Coordinates of C-alpha atoms in Angstrom, one line a residue:
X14 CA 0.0 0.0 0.0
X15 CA 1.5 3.4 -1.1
X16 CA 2.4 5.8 2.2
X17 CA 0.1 8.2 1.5
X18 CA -3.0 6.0 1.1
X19 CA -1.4 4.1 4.8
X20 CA -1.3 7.8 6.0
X21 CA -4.6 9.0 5.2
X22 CA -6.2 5.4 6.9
X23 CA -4.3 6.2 10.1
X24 CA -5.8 9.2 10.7
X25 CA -9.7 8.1 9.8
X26 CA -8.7 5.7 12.5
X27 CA -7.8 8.3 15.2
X28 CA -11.2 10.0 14.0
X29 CA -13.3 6.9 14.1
X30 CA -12.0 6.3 17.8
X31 CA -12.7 10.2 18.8
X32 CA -16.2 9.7 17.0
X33 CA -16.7 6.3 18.8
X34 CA -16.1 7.5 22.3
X35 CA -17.5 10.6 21.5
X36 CA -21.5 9.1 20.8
X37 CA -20.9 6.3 23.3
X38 CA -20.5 9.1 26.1
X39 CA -23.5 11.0 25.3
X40 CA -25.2 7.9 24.7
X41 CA -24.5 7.3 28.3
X42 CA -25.8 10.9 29.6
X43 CA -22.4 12.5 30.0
X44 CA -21.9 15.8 28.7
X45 CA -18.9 15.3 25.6
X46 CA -17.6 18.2 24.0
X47 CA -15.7 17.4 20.0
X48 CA -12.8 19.9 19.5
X49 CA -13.2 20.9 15.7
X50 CA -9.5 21.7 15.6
X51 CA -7.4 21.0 12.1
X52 CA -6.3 18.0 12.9
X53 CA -10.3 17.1 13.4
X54 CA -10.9 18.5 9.6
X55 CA -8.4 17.0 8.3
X56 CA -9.1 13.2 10.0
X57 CA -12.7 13.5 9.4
X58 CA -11.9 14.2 5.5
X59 CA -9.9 11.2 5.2
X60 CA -12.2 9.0 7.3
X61 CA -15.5 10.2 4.9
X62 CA -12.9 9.1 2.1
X63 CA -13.1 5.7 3.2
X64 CA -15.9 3.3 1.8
X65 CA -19.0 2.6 4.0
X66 CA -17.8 -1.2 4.8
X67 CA -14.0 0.2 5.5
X68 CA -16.1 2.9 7.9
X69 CA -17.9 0.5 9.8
X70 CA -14.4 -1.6 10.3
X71 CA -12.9 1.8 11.9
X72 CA -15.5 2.4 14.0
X73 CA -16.3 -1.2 15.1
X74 CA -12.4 -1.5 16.4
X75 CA -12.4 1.6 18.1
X76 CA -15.7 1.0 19.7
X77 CA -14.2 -2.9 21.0
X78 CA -11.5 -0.6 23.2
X79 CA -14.2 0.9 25.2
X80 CA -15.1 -1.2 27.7
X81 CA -11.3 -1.5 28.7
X82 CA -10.9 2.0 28.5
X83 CA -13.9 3.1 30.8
X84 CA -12.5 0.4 33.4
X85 CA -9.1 1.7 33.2
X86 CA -10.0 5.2 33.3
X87 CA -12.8 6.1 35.1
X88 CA -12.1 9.3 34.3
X89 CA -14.3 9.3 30.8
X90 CA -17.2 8.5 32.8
X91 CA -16.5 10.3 36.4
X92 CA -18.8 13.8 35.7
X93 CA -19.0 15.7 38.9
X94 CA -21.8 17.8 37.5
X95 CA -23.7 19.6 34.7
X96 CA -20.8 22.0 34.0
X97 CA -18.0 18.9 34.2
X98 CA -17.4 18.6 30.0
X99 CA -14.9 15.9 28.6
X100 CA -13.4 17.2 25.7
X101 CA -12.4 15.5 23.0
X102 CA -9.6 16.7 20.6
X103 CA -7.3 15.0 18.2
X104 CA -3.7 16.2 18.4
X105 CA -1.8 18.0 15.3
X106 CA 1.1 16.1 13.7
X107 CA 3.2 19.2 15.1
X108 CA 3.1 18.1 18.2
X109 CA 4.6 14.5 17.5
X110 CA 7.7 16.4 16.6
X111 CA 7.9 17.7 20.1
X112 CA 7.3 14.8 22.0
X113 CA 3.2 14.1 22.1
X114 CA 2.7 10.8 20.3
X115 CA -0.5 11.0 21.2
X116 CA -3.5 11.3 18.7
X117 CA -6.8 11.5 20.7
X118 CA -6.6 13.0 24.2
X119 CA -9.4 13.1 26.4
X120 CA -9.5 16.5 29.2
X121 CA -11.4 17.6 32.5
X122 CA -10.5 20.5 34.4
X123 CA -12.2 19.7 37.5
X124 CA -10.2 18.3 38.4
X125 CA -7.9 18.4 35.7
X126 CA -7.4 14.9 34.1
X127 CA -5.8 14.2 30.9
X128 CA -5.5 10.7 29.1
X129 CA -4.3 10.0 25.6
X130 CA -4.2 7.3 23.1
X131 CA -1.6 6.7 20.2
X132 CA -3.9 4.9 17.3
X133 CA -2.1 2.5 15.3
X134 CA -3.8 1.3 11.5
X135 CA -2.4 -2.3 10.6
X136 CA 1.5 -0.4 11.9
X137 CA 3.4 -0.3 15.1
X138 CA 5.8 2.1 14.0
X139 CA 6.6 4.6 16.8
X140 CA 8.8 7.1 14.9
X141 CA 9.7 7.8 11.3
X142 CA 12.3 10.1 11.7
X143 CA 15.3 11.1 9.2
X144 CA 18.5 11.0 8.5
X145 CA 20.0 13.9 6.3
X146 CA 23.2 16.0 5.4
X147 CA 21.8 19.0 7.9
X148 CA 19.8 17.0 10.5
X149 CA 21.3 16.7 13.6
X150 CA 19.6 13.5 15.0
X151 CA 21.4 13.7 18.6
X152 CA 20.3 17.2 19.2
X153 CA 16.9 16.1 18.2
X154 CA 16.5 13.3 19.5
X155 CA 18.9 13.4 22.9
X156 CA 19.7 16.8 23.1
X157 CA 23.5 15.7 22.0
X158 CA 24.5 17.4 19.2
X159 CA 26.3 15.2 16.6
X160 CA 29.9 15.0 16.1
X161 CA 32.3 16.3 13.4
X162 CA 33.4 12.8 12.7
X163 CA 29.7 12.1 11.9
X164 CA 28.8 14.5 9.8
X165 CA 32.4 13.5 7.9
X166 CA 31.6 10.4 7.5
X167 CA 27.7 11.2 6.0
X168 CA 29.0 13.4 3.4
X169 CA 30.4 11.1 1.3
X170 CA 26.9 9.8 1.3
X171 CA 25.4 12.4 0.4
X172 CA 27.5 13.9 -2.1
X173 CA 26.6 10.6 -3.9
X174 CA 23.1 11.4 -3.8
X175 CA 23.4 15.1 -5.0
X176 CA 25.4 14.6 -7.7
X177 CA 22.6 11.1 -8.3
X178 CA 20.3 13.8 -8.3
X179 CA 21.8 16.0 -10.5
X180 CA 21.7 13.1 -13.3
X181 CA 17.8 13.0 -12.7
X182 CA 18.1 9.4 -11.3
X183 CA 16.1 7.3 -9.5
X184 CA 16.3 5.0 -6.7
X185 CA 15.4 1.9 -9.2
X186 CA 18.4 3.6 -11.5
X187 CA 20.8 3.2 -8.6
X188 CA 20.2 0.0 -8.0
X189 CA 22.4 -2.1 -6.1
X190 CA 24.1 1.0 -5.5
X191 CA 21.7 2.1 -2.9
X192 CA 23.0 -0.8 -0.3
X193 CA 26.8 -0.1 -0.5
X194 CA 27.2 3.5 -1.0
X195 CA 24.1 4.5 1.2
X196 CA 22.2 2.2 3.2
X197 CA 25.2 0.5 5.1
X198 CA 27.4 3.6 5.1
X199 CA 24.8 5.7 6.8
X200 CA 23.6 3.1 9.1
X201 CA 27.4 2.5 10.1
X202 CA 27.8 6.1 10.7
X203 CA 24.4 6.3 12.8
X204 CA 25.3 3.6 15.0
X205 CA 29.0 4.5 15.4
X206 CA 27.7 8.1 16.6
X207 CA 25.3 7.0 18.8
X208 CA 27.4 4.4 20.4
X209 CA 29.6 7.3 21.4
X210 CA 26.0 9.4 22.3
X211 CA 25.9 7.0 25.0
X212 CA 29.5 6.4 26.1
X213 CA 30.3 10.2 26.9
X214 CA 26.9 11.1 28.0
X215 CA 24.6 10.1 30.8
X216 CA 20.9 8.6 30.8
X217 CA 21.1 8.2 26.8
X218 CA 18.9 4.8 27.0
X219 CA 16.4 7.1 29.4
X220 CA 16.3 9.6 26.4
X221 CA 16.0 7.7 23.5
X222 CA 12.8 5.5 24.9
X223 CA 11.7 8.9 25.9
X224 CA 12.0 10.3 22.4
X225 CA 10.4 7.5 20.7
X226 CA 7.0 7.0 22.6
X227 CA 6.9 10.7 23.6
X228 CA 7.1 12.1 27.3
X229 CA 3.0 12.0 28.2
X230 CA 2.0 8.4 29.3
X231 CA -0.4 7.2 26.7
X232 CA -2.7 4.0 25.6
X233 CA -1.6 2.6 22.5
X234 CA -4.6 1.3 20.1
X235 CA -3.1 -1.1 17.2
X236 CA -5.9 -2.2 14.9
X237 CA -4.3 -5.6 13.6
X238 CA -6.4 -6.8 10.2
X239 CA -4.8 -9.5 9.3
X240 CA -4.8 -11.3 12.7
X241 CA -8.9 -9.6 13.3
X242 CA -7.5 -8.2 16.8
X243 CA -7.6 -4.6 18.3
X244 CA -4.4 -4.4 20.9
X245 CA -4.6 -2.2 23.5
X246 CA -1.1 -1.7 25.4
X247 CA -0.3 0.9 28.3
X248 CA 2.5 3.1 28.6
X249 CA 2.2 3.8 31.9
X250 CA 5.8 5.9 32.6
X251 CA 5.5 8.1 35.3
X252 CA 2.4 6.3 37.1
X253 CA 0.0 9.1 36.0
X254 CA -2.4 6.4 34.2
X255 CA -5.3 4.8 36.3
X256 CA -6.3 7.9 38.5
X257 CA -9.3 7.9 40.3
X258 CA -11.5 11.0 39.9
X259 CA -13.9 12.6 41.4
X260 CA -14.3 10.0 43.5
X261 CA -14.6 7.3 41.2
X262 CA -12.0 4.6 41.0
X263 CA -10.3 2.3 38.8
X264 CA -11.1 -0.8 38.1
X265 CA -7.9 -2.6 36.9
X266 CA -4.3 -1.2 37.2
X267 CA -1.4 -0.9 34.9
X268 CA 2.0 -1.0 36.4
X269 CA 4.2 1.8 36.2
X270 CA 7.0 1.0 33.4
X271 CA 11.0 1.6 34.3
X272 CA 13.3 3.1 31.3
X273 CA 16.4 1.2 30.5
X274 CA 19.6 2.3 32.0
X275 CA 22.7 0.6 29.5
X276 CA 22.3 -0.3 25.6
X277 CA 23.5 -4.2 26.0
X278 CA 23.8 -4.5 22.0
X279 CA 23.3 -2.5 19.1
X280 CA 24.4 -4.7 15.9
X281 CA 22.7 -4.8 12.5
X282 CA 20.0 -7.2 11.9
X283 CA 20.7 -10.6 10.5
X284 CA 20.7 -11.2 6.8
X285 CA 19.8 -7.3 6.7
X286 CA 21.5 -4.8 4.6
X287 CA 19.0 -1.9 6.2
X288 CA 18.2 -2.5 9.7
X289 CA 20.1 -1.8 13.2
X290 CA 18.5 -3.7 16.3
X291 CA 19.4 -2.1 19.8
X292 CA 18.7 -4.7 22.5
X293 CA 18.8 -2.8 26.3
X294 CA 18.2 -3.8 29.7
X295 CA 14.3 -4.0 31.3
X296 CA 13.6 -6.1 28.0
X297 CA 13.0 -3.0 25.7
X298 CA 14.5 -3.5 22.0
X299 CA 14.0 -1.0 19.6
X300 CA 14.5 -1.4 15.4
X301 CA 15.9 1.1 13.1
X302 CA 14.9 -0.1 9.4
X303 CA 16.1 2.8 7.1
X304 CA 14.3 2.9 3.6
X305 CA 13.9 5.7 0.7
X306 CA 9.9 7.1 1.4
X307 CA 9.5 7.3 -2.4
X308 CA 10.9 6.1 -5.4
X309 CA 12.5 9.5 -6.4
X310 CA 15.9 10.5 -4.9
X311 CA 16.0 12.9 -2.1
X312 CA 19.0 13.6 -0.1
X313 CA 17.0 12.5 3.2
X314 CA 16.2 8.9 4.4
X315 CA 13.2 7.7 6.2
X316 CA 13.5 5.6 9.4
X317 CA 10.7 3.0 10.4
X318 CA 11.3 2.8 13.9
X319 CA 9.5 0.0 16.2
X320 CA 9.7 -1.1 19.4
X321 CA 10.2 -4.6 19.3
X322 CA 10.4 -5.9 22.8
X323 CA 8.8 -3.9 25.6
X324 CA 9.2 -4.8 30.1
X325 CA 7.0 -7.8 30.2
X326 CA 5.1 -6.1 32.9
X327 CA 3.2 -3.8 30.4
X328 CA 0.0 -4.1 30.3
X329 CA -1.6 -5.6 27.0
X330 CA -4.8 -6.6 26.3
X331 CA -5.9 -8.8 22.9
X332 CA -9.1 -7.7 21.8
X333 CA -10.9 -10.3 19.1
X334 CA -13.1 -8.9 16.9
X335 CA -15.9 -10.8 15.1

């Protein structure tokens, strides 16, 4: 499926949950306010794009969630009075650049209660960050900027690609090119840099998790077609999930997760020309599969970052849908 088209489905997903919780709430008497934002525009547009079967298969995993969700956080449900409005709002994709991974986020200011949820379409990709000639990844990402050596060693990459460029070339008219003289250069040079990242500089493992699934605790929502699953997982950081409010408490708890503290192993992937694994302590393992977004050259690369292994202790619930 092209990106743009996988794009576009993600975000009628994050509108089909806000839409979801939003009717079953004022089905149940609560008073539900929808935040017509941009982000709300522009995920309804793509969601009225989809057909009327792929609508109903939007809405029908979002809606399995909510049971779960209302036990978890009783929060949705917990109106002190009249005047007590949940809000509803869908986050802008500017905000995932600072740190919010978070698409739907649910609000009360009395008291004031936040939740959010990261909504996944048939992709558990966390981040799908870049690699270029001018982007400093360790500034972005751990607030250490890169170093000369880097950014020596990258050029020679991307000279490559200008001058490839230049010649109006393609990826396909590179060809085998594109694994020797970028791929495995620039993922050699990534993974030397970040190596050192972590040798000079402290709580680097603390950062990078941080960076990659954002700094607000958050539900993650993956709707999983080809297994017919919805799997709801919590990212519980900083213990700020499961509050009881106004009196009303939670039904099931989700233990508070621990960041790593050492990289144990950061090697390429087996049989992989394209793809790091970084295997750290408290069983989190993170991929970095590097790829070019589009079939025309561009002197950037695209990262598909996933979290492979997570602590065992987080909370993860299978949902089966008919």
């Amino acid at each position: 499926m092209p990106e743009a088209q996988q794009v576009k489905n993600g975000k009628a997903f994050e509108y089909a949950i806000a839409l979801s919780y939003y009717e079953h709430l004022s089905q149940l008497g609560l008073a539900v306010c929808m935040e017509e934002n941009d982000a709300f525009h522009t995920n309804k547009s793509f969601y009225e794009e989809q057909s009327a079967e792929e609508q109903i298969r939007f809405r029908e995993a979002a809606s399995k969630t909510i049971e779960t969700m209302i036990k978890l956080e009783p929060g949705l449900t917990a109106q002190r009075n009249e005047k007590d409005v949940l809000r509803v709002l869908m986050i802008n994709d500017i905000d995932g650049e600072s740190g919010d991974v978070r698409d739907v986020v649910f609000k009360r200011t009395s008291p004031v209660w936040e939740i959010g949820f990261s909504a996944k379409n048939n992709n558990d990709a966390v981040k799908h960050s870049r690699l270029s000639s001018i982007l400093d990844f360790g500034k972005s990402w751990v607030d250490i900027p890169c170093s000369a050596t880097y950014w020596a060693e990258i050029k020679e990459v991307f000279d490559y690609l200008g001058v490839a460029m230049q010649s109006s070339k393609t990826w396909n008219d590179i060809g085998d090119d594109k694994i020797e003289k970028v791929y495995k250069p620039l993922l050699k040079a990534f993974r030397k840099e970040l190596l050192r990242i972590d040798k000079e500089n402290a709580e680097i493992p603390q950062k990078l998790i941080k960076y990659l699934i954002g700094k607000y605790p958050f539900y993650k929502i993956i709707k999983d077609d080809t297994h017919n699953m919805v799997i709801v997982k919590a990212f519980n950081l900083n213990g700020e999930l499961n509050k009881n409010v106004n009196g009303k408490a939670t039904k099931y708890k989700t233990p508070k997760l621990f960041l790593p503290t050492r990289i144990v192993e950061f090697e390429f992937k087996p049989d992989s020309d394209n793809t790091l694994c970084m295997i750290l302590d408290g069983g989190w393992e993170i991929s970095f599969r590097i790829h070019n977004a589009s079939s025309k050259l561009e002197k950037s690369l695209k990262f598909d970052i996933k979290l492979l292994g997570n602590p065992p202790i987080l909370f993860t619930q299978y949902l089966f849908q008919n």
